[in-house]
Coordinates of N, CA, C and O in Angstrom, one line a residue:
X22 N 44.0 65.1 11.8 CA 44.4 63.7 11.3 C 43.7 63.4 10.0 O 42.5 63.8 9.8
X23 N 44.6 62.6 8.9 CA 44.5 63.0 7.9 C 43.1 61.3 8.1 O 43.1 60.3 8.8
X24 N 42.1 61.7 7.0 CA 41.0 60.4 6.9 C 41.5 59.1 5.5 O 41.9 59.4 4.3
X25 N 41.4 57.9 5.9 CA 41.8 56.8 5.2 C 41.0 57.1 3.8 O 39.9 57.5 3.7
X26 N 41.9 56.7 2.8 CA 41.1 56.7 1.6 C 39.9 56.2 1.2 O 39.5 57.0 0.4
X27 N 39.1 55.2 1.5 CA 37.9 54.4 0.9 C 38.4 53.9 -0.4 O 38.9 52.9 -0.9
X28 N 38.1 55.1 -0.8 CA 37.9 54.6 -2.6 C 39.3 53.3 -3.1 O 39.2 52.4 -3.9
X29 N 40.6 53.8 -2.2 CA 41.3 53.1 -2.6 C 41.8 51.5 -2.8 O 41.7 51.2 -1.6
X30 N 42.2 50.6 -3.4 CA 41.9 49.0 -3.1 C 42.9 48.8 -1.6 O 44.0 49.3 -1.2
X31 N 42.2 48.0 -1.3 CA 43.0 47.3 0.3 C 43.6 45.9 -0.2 O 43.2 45.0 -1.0
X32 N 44.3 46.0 0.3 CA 45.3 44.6 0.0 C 45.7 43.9 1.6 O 46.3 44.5 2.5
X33 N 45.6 43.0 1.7 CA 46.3 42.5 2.8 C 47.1 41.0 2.6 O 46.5 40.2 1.9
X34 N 48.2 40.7 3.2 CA 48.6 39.4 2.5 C 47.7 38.3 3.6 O 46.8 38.6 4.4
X35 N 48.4 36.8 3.4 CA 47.7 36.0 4.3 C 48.2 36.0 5.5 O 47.4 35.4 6.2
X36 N 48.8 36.3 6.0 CA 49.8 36.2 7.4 C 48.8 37.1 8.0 O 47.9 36.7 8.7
X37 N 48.8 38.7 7.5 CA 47.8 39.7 7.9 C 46.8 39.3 8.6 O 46.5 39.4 9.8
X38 N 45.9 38.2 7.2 CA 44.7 38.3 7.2 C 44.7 36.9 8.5 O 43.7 36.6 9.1
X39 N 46.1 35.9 8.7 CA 45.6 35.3 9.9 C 45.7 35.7 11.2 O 45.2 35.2 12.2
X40 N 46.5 36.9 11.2 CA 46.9 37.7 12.9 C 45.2 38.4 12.9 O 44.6 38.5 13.9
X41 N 44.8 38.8 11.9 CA 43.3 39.3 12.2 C 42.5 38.4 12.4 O 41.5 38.7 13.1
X42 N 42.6 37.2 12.2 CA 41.6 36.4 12.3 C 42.0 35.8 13.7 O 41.1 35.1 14.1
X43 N 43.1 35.9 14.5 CA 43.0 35.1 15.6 C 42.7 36.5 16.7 O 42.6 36.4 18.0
X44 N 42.5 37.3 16.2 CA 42.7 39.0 17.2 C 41.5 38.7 17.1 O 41.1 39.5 18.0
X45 N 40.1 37.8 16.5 CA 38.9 38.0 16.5 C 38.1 39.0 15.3 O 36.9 39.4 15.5
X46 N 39.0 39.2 14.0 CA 38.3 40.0 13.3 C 37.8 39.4 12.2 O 38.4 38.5 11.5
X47 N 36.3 39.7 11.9 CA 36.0 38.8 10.8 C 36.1 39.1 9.6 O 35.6 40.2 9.4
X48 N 36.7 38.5 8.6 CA 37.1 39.4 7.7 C 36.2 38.9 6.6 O 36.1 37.7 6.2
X49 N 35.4 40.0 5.9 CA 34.5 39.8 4.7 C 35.2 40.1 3.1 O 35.8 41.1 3.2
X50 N 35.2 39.8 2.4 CA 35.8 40.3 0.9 C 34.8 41.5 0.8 O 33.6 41.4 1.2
X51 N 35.3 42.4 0.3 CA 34.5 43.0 -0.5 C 32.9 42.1 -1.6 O 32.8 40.9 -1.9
X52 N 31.8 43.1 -2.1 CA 30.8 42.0 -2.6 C 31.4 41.6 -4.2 O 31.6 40.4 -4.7
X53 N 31.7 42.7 -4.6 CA 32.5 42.5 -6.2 C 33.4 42.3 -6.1 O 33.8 43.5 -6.3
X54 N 34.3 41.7 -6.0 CA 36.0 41.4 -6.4 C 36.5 41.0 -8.4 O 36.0 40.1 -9.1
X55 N 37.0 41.6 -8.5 CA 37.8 41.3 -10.3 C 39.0 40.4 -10.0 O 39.9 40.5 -9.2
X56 N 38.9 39.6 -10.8 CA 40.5 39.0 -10.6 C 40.9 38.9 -12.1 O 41.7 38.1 -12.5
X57 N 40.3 39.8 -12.8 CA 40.8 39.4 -14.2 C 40.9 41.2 -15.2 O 40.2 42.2 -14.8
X58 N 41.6 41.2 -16.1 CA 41.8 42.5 -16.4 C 40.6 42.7 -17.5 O 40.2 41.8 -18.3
X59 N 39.9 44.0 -17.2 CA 38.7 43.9 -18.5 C 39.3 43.6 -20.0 O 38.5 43.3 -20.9
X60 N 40.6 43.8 -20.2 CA 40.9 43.5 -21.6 C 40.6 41.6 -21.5 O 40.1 41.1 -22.5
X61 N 40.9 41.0 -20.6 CA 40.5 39.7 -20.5 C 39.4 39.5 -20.9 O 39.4 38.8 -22.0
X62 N 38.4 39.9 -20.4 CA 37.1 40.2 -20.1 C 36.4 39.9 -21.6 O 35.8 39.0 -22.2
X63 N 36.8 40.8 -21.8 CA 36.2 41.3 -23.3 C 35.8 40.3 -24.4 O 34.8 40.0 -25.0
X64 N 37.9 39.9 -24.3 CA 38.4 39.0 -25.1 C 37.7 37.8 -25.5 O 37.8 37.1 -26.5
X65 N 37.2 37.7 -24.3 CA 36.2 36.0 -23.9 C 35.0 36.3 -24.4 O 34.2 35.4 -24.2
X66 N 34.6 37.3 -24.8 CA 33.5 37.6 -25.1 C 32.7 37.2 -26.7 O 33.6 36.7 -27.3
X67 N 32.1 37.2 -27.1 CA 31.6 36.5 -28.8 C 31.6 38.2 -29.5 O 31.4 39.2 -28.7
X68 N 31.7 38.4 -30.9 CA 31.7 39.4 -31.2 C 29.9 40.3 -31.1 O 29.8 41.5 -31.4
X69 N 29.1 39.7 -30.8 CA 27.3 40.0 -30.6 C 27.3 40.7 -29.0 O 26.6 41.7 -28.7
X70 N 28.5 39.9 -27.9 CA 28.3 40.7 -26.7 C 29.0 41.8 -26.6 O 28.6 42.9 -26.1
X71 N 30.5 41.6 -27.5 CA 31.0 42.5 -27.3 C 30.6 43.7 -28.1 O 31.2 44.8 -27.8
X72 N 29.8 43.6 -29.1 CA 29.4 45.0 -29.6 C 28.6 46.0 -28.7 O 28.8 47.2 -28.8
X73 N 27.4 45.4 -27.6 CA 26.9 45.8 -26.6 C 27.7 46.4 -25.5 O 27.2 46.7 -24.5
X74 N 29.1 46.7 -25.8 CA 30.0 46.9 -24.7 C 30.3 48.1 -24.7 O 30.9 48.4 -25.7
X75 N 30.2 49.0 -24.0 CA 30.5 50.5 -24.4 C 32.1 50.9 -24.0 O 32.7 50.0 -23.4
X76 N 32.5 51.6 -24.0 CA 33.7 52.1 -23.5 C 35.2 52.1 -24.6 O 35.4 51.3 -25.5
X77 N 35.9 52.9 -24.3 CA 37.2 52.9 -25.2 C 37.6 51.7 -25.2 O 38.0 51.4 -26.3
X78 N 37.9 50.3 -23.8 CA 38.7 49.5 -24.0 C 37.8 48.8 -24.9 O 38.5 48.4 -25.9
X79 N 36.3 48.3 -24.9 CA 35.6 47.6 -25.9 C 35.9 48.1 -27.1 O 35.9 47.3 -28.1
X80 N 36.1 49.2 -27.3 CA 36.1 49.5 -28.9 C 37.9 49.3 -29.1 O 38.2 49.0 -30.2
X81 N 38.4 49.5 -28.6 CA 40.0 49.0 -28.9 C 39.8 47.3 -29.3 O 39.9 46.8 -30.4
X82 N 39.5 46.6 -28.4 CA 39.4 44.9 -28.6 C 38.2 44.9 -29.8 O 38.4 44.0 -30.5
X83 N 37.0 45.7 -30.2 CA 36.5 45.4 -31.3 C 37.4 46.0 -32.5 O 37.1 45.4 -33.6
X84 N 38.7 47.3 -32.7 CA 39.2 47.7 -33.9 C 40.6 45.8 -34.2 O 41.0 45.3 -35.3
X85 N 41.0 45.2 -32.7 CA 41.6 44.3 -32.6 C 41.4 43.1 -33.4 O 42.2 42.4 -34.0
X86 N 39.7 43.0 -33.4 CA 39.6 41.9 -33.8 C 39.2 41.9 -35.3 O 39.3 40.9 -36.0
X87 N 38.8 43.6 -35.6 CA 39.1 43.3 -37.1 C 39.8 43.4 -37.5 O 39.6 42.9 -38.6
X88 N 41.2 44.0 -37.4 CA 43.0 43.9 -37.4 C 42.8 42.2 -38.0 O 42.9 41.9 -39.2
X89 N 42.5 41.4 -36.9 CA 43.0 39.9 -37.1 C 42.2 39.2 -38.0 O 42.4 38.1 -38.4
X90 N 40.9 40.2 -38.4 CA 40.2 39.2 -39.5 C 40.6 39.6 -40.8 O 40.9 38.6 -41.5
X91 N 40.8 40.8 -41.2 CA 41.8 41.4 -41.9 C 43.1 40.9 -42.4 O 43.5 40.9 -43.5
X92 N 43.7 40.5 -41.4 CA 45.4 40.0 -41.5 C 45.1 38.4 -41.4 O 46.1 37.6 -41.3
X93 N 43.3 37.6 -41.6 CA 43.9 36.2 -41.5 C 43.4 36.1 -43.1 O 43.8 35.1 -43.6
X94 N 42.6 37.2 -44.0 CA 42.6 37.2 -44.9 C 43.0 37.1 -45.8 O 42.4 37.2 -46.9

């Protein structure tokens, strides 16, 4: 028998999550939940945090924002 993924995200709607809850199951969220896309993220960010940001999508939203300082020139 094949074993349940872990790593992968669990979704359940609310109906789910009330037949579990009257079956007696207590249902915890995970501790970290995202509700927002890291390009969000970023965005909201001041240009001083976001330099501290490591990763491809930080450096995409930092080549973005000098595009726009550039083009408000």
């Amino acid at each position: 028998m094949a074993k349940p993924h872990q790593d992968e995200p669990f979704f359940i709607t609310e109906e789910v999550e009330a037949g579990l809850l009257a079956a007696g199951y207590v249902f915890e969220p995970p501790p970290i939940s995202c509700t927002l896309r890291l390009r969000d993220v970023l965005g909201g960010m001041s240009d001083a945090e976001l330099a501290s940001q490591p990763g491809e999508i930080a450096g995409e939203e930092r080549k973005h924002r000098q595009n726009k300082t550039f083009s408000a020139s």
